[in-house]
PDB file of C-alpha atoms in Angstrom:
ATOM      1  CA  MET A   1     102.228  77.825 125.499  1.00 63.00           C
ATOM      2  CA  THR A   2     101.223  77.179 121.901  1.00 69.00           C
ATOM      3  CA  TYR A   3     103.607  77.114 119.003  1.00 67.00           C
ATOM      4  CA  THR A   4     103.727  75.638 115.527  1.00 66.00           C
ATOM      5  CA  PRO A   5     107.020  73.815 114.974  1.00 68.00           C
ATOM      6  CA  GLU A   6     105.745  72.120 111.827  1.00 71.00           C
ATOM      7  CA  LEU A   7     105.700  75.254 109.665  1.00 69.00           C
ATOM      8  CA  PRO A   8     107.534  74.361 106.473  1.00 71.00           C
ATOM      9  CA  ALA A   9     110.761  76.164 105.658  1.00 74.00           C
ATOM     10  CA  VAL A  10     110.473  79.363 103.655  1.00 73.00           C
ATOM     11  CA  PRO A  11     111.184  78.345 100.053  1.00 68.00           C
ATOM     12  CA  GLY A  12     114.473  79.361  98.483  1.00 67.00           C
ATOM     13  CA  SER A  13     117.169  81.409 100.110  1.00 66.00           C
ATOM     14  CA  LEU A  14     115.350  84.446 101.460  1.00 70.00           C
ATOM     15  CA  ALA A  15     117.858  85.505 104.116  1.00 82.00           C
ATOM     16  CA  PHE A  16     118.389  89.267 104.020  1.00 88.00           C
ATOM     17  CA  VAL A  17     119.481  92.317 105.962  1.00 93.00           C
ATOM     18  CA  ARG A  18     117.554  95.541 105.506  1.00 95.00           C
ATOM     19  CA  ASN A  19     118.368  98.911 107.074  1.00 97.00           C
ATOM     20  CA  VAL A  20     115.846 101.587 108.056  1.00 97.00           C
ATOM     21  CA  ASP A  21     117.985 104.175 106.236  1.00 98.00           C
ATOM     22  CA  THR A  22     117.932 102.330 102.899  1.00 97.00           C
ATOM     23  CA  ALA A  23     114.765 100.173 102.885  1.00 98.00           C
ATOM     24  CA  PRO A  24     111.828 101.300 100.708  1.00 98.00           C
ATOM     25  CA  ALA A  25     110.197 104.357 102.323  1.00 98.00           C
ATOM     26  CA  TYR A  26     106.770 105.875 101.739  1.00 97.00           C
ATOM     27  CA  TRP A  27     104.670 108.872 102.742  1.00 94.00           C
ATOM     28  CA  TRP A  28     101.011 108.196 103.465  1.00 89.00           C
ATOM     29  CA  LEU A  29      98.495 109.444 106.028  1.00 86.00           C
ATOM     30  CA  ASP A  30     101.055 112.019 107.225  1.00 88.00           C
ATOM     31  CA  ILE A  31     103.315 109.133 108.320  1.00 94.00           C
ATOM     32  CA  LEU A  32     106.777 108.004 107.212  1.00 97.00           C
ATOM     33  CA  TRP A  33     106.564 104.235 106.557  1.00 97.00           C
ATOM     34  CA  VAL A  34     109.734 102.181 105.979  1.00 99.00           C
ATOM     35  CA  VAL A  35     109.104  98.612 104.817  1.00 98.00           C
ATOM     36  CA  LEU A  36     111.721  96.424 106.498  1.00 98.00           C
ATOM     37  CA  ALA A  37     110.147  93.101 105.452  1.00 97.00           C
ATOM     38  CA  ASP A  38     107.185  92.312 103.238  1.00 95.00           C
ATOM     39  CA  GLY A  39     105.423  89.101 102.328  1.00 92.00           C
ATOM     40  CA  ALA A  40     107.736  88.490  99.369  1.00 90.00           C
ATOM     41  CA  ASP A  41     110.706  88.625 101.760  1.00 90.00           C
ATOM     42  CA  THR A  42     109.231  86.215 104.318  1.00 90.00           C
ATOM     43  CA  GLY A  43     107.277  83.708 102.267  1.00 88.00           C
ATOM     44  CA  GLY A  44     104.098  85.485 103.371  1.00 91.00           C
ATOM     45  CA  ARG A  45     104.661  84.709 107.054  1.00 92.00           C
ATOM     46  CA  TYR A  46     104.912  88.277 108.340  1.00 94.00           C
ATOM     47  CA  SER A  47     105.706  91.875 107.465  1.00 97.00           C
ATOM     48  CA  LEU A  48     107.492  94.543 109.480  1.00 98.00           C
ATOM     49  CA  MET A  49     107.443  98.323 109.049  1.00 98.00           C
ATOM     50  CA  HIS A  50     109.254 101.134 110.858  1.00 99.00           C
ATOM     51  CA  GLU A  51     106.879 104.086 111.236  1.00 98.00           C
ATOM     52  CA  THR A  52     107.462 107.675 112.321  1.00 99.00           C
ATOM     53  CA  LEU A  53     104.314 109.612 113.208  1.00 97.00           C
ATOM     54  CA  PRO A  54     103.455 113.167 114.304  1.00 96.00           C
ATOM     55  CA  LYS A  55     101.395 114.086 117.345  1.00 96.00           C
ATOM     56  CA  GLY A  56      97.715 113.312 116.821  1.00 93.00           C
ATOM     57  CA  ALA A  57      98.295 110.725 114.092  1.00 92.00           C
ATOM     58  CA  GLY A  58      96.709 107.349 114.522  1.00 91.00           C
ATOM     59  CA  ALA A  59      94.044 104.970 113.355  1.00 89.00           C
ATOM     60  CA  PRO A  60      90.298 105.024 113.984  1.00 88.00           C
ATOM     61  CA  PRO A  61      88.658 101.870 115.355  1.00 92.00           C
ATOM     62  CA  HIS A  62      89.128  98.919 113.011  1.00 91.00           C
ATOM     63  CA  LYS A  63      90.082  95.267 113.018  1.00 94.00           C
ATOM     64  CA  HIS A  64      92.197  92.992 110.856  1.00 94.00           C
ATOM     65  CA  THR A  65      90.288  89.942 109.718  1.00 93.00           C
ATOM     66  CA  TRP A  66      93.230  87.686 108.883  1.00 93.00           C
ATOM     67  CA  SER A  67      96.313  89.140 110.568  1.00 96.00           C
ATOM     68  CA  ASP A  68      97.555  89.608 114.078  1.00 97.00           C
ATOM     69  CA  GLU A  69      99.201  93.018 114.558  1.00 97.00           C
ATOM     70  CA  HIS A  70     101.977  94.064 116.882  1.00 98.00           C
ATOM     71  CA  PHE A  71     103.752  97.274 117.800  1.00 98.00           C
ATOM     72  CA  TYR A  72     107.147  97.720 119.445  1.00 99.00           C
ATOM     73  CA  MET A  73     107.592 101.262 120.746  1.00 99.00           C
ATOM     74  CA  VAL A  74     110.975 102.764 119.837  1.00 99.00           C
ATOM     75  CA  GLU A  75     110.181 106.262 121.110  1.00 99.00           C
ATOM     76  CA  GLY A  76     107.251 108.434 122.106  1.00 99.00           C
ATOM     77  CA  GLU A  77     103.885 107.766 123.719  1.00 99.00           C
ATOM     78  CA  ILE A  78     100.791 106.295 122.100  1.00 98.00           C
ATOM     79  CA  THR A  79      97.373 105.594 123.589  1.00 98.00           C
ATOM     80  CA  PHE A  80      95.818 102.380 122.277  1.00 97.00           C
ATOM     81  CA  LEU A  81      92.270 101.089 122.338  1.00 96.00           C
ATOM     82  CA  VAL A  82      92.477  97.264 122.293  1.00 96.00           C
ATOM     83  CA  GLY A  83      89.067  95.634 122.546  1.00 94.00           C
ATOM     84  CA  GLU A  84      87.431  97.705 125.285  1.00 92.00           C
ATOM     85  CA  ASP A  85      90.671  98.532 127.111  1.00 95.00           C
ATOM     86  CA  ILE A  86      92.688 101.747 126.900  1.00 96.00           C
ATOM     87  CA  LYS A  87      96.454 101.211 127.206  1.00 96.00           C
ATOM     88  CA  VAL A  88      99.287 103.750 127.075  1.00 98.00           C
ATOM     89  CA  ALA A  89     102.530 102.538 125.501  1.00 98.00           C
ATOM     90  CA  HIS A  90     105.992 104.083 125.842  1.00 99.00           C
ATOM     91  CA  ARG A  91     109.537 103.357 124.676  1.00 98.00           C
ATOM     92  CA  GLY A  92     110.307  99.663 125.083  1.00 99.00           C
ATOM     93  CA  ASP A  93     106.662  98.545 125.287  1.00 99.00           C
ATOM     94  CA  PHE A  94     105.244  95.795 123.076  1.00 99.00           C
ATOM     95  CA  VAL A  95     101.556  95.813 122.110  1.00 98.00           C
ATOM     96  CA  PHE A  96      99.923  92.718 120.595  1.00 98.00           C
ATOM     97  CA  VAL A  97      96.508  92.871 118.888  1.00 98.00           C
ATOM     98  CA  PRO A  98      95.012  89.493 117.883  1.00 98.00           C
ATOM     99  CA  ARG A  99      93.132  89.345 114.581  1.00 97.00           C
ATOM    100  CA  ASN A 100      89.459  90.337 114.728  1.00 96.00           C
ATOM    101  CA  THR A 101      90.095  92.568 117.758  1.00 96.00           C
ATOM    102  CA  ARG A 102      88.724  96.096 117.491  1.00 95.00           C
ATOM    103  CA  HIS A 103      91.557  98.565 118.069  1.00 95.00           C
ATOM    104  CA  ALA A 104      92.645 102.149 117.477  1.00 95.00           C
ATOM    105  CA  PHE A 105      95.495 104.407 118.530  1.00 96.00           C
ATOM    106  CA  ARG A 106      96.605 108.026 118.843  1.00 96.00           C
ATOM    107  CA  VAL A 107     100.090 109.544 119.154  1.00 97.00           C
ATOM    108  CA  ASP A 108     100.265 111.649 122.339  1.00 98.00           C
ATOM    109  CA  SER A 109     103.917 112.775 122.205  1.00 98.00           C
ATOM    110  CA  GLU A 110     105.319 115.267 119.668  1.00 98.00           C
ATOM    111  CA  THR A 111     106.405 112.294 117.545  1.00 98.00           C
ATOM    112  CA  ALA A 112     106.408 108.539 117.953  1.00 99.00           C
ATOM    113  CA  VAL A 113     108.402 105.765 116.328  1.00 99.00           C
ATOM    114  CA  PHE A 114     107.426 102.107 116.376  1.00 99.00           C
ATOM    115  CA  LEU A 115     107.973  98.827 114.612  1.00 99.00           C
ATOM    116  CA  ASN A 116     104.645  97.568 113.268  1.00 98.00           C
ATOM    117  CA  GLY A 117     104.227  93.967 112.174  1.00 98.00           C
ATOM    118  CA  TYR A 118     101.527  91.730 110.752  1.00 97.00           C
ATOM    119  CA  THR A 119     101.281  87.949 110.848  1.00 96.00           C
ATOM    120  CA  PRO A 120     100.685  86.760 108.197  1.00 95.00           C
ATOM    121  CA  ALA A 121     101.938  89.422 105.809  1.00 94.00           C
ATOM    122  CA  GLY A 122      99.634  91.352 103.522  1.00 92.00           C
ATOM    123  CA  LEU A 123      98.641  94.620 105.126  1.00 90.00           C
ATOM    124  CA  GLU A 124     101.934  96.223 104.071  1.00 94.00           C
ATOM    125  CA  LEU A 125     100.506  96.128 100.542  1.00 92.00           C
ATOM    126  CA  ALA A 126      98.037  98.858 101.539  1.00 90.00           C
ATOM    127  CA  VAL A 127     101.047 101.131 102.061  1.00 91.00           C
ATOM    128  CA  ILE A 128     103.090  99.954  99.075  1.00 93.00           C
ATOM    129  CA  GLU A 129     100.124 100.222  96.686  1.00 89.00           C
ATOM    130  CA  ASN A 130      98.592 103.498  97.928  1.00 87.00           C
ATOM    131  CA  ALA A 131     101.411 105.642  99.322  1.00 90.00           C
ATOM    132  CA  MET A 132     103.919 107.799  97.499  1.00 92.00           C
ATOM    133  CA  PRO A 133     107.658 107.073  97.601  1.00 96.00           C
ATOM    134  CA  ALA A 134     109.182 109.262 100.315  1.00 96.00           C
ATOM    135  CA  PRO A 135     111.449 111.914  98.768  1.00 96.00           C
ATOM    136  CA  GLU A 136     113.187 112.157 102.154  1.00 96.00           C
ATOM    137  CA  ARG A 137     113.093 110.166 105.390  1.00 97.00           C
ATOM    138  CA  VAL A 138     111.148 112.599 107.535  1.00 97.00           C
ATOM    139  CA  ILE A 139     107.530 112.894 108.605  1.00 97.00           C
ATOM    140  CA  PRO A 140     105.823 114.319 105.527  1.00 94.00           C
ATOM    141  CA  PRO A 141     104.687 117.937 105.581  1.00 91.00           C
ATOM    142  CA  LYS A 142     100.954 118.358 106.270  1.00 84.00           C
ATOM    143  CA  GLY A 143      98.922 117.730 103.135  1.00 78.00           C
ATOM    144  CA  ALA A 144     101.845 116.280 101.150  1.00 77.00           C
ATOM    145  CA  THR A 145     100.557 112.703 101.161  1.00 71.00           C
ATOM    146  CA  PRO A 146      97.857 111.004  99.085  1.00 65.00           C
ATOM    147  CA  PRO A 147      94.373 111.075 100.613  1.00 67.00           C
ATOM    148  CA  PRO A 148      93.585 108.132 102.897  1.00 65.00           C
ATOM    149  CA  GLY A 149      90.367 107.096 101.163  1.00 67.00           C
ATOM    150  CA  LEU A 150      90.318 103.384 100.389  1.00 70.00           C
ATOM    151  CA  THR A 151      87.338 101.665  98.830  1.00 71.00           C
ATOM    152  CA  ALA A 152      85.382  98.986 100.666  1.00 73.00           C
ATOM    153  CA  GLU A 153      86.868  96.422  98.247  1.00 79.00           C
ATOM    154  CA  GLN A 154      90.412  97.582  99.092  1.00 78.00           C
ATOM    155  CA  TYR A 155      89.719  97.297 102.812  1.00 77.00           C
ATOM    156  CA  ARG A 156      88.531  93.712 102.285  1.00 80.00           C
ATOM    157  CA  ARG A 157      91.530  92.888 100.072  1.00 82.00           C
ATOM    158  CA  TYR A 158      93.921  94.075 102.793  1.00 84.00           C
ATOM    159  CA  GLY A 159      91.986  92.181 105.476  1.00 83.00           C
ATOM    160  CA  MET A 160      90.661  95.305 107.197  1.00 84.00           C
ATOM    161  CA  ASP A 161      87.248  96.063 108.623  1.00 83.00           C
ATOM    162  CA  ASN A 162      86.323  99.515 109.898  1.00 80.00           C
ATOM    163  CA  THR A 163      84.282  98.632 112.931  1.00 74.00           C
ATOM    164  CA  PRO A 164      81.343 100.643 114.196  1.00 72.00           C
ATOM    165  CA  GLY A 165      81.213 101.949 117.708  1.00 79.00           C
ATOM    166  CA  PRO A 166      82.563 104.872 119.650  1.00 83.00           C
ATOM    167  CA  ASN A 167      85.971 106.264 118.809  1.00 84.00           C
ATOM    168  CA  PRO A 168      87.610 107.361 122.070  1.00 86.00           C
ATOM    169  CA  PHE A 169      90.030 109.509 120.091  1.00 85.00           C
ATOM    170  CA  ALA A 170      87.491 111.275 117.830  1.00 78.00           C
ATOM    171  CA  ALA A 171      87.842 114.664 119.536  1.00 65.00           C
ATOM    172  CA  ASP A 172      91.603 114.481 118.958  1.00 51.00           C
ATOM    173  CA  ALA A 173      91.333 112.792 115.572  1.00 46.00           C
ATOM    174  CA  HIS A 174      94.089 113.448 113.089  1.00 45.00           C
ATOM    175  CA  PRO A 175      92.913 113.871 109.483  1.00 45.00           C
ATOM    176  CA  GLY A 176      95.095 110.951 108.416  1.00 44.00           C
ATOM    177  CA  GLY A 177      95.138 107.708 110.266  1.00 45.00           C
ATOM    178  CA  ALA A 178      97.133 104.543 110.023  1.00 46.00           C
ATOM    179  CA  ALA A 179      96.471 100.923 109.559  1.00 46.00           C
TER     180      ALA A 179
END
């Protein structure tokens, strides 16, 4: 087992409690994103978002160049591509994707809810900077969210790389996508 006990303490007094019903919420890519912790909250160590997605939503193959990503399934079913492996995750499952690992996913159930985290923080800024504030805490109506198009410079700034290769979910692709 590897761990890093020598990480310095987070500066200042950053202890907090945030609730999914009151935390900042956004609509983007036909997904409801609730930011439970961002880099400012955690001294840059990690971020955590609560996401609610409709059937067919997901992300095309990509990788994160400087963050590890994890998903904790609260409800629903999602098929993940992680490296070359296809995995199906259900309520209670935890999925870990190390940085620089090609991955993608697709929601198979009518809706899915998961906690999505990044270590270190940073990718949550893609949502905060490009999404619209959610007028209500529901999956946004089709077409109500800003278009997903990010520039190549934005992808680099958020530590993302859209990787070439086959997309096993292309036939079922949702017009949105998620990080």
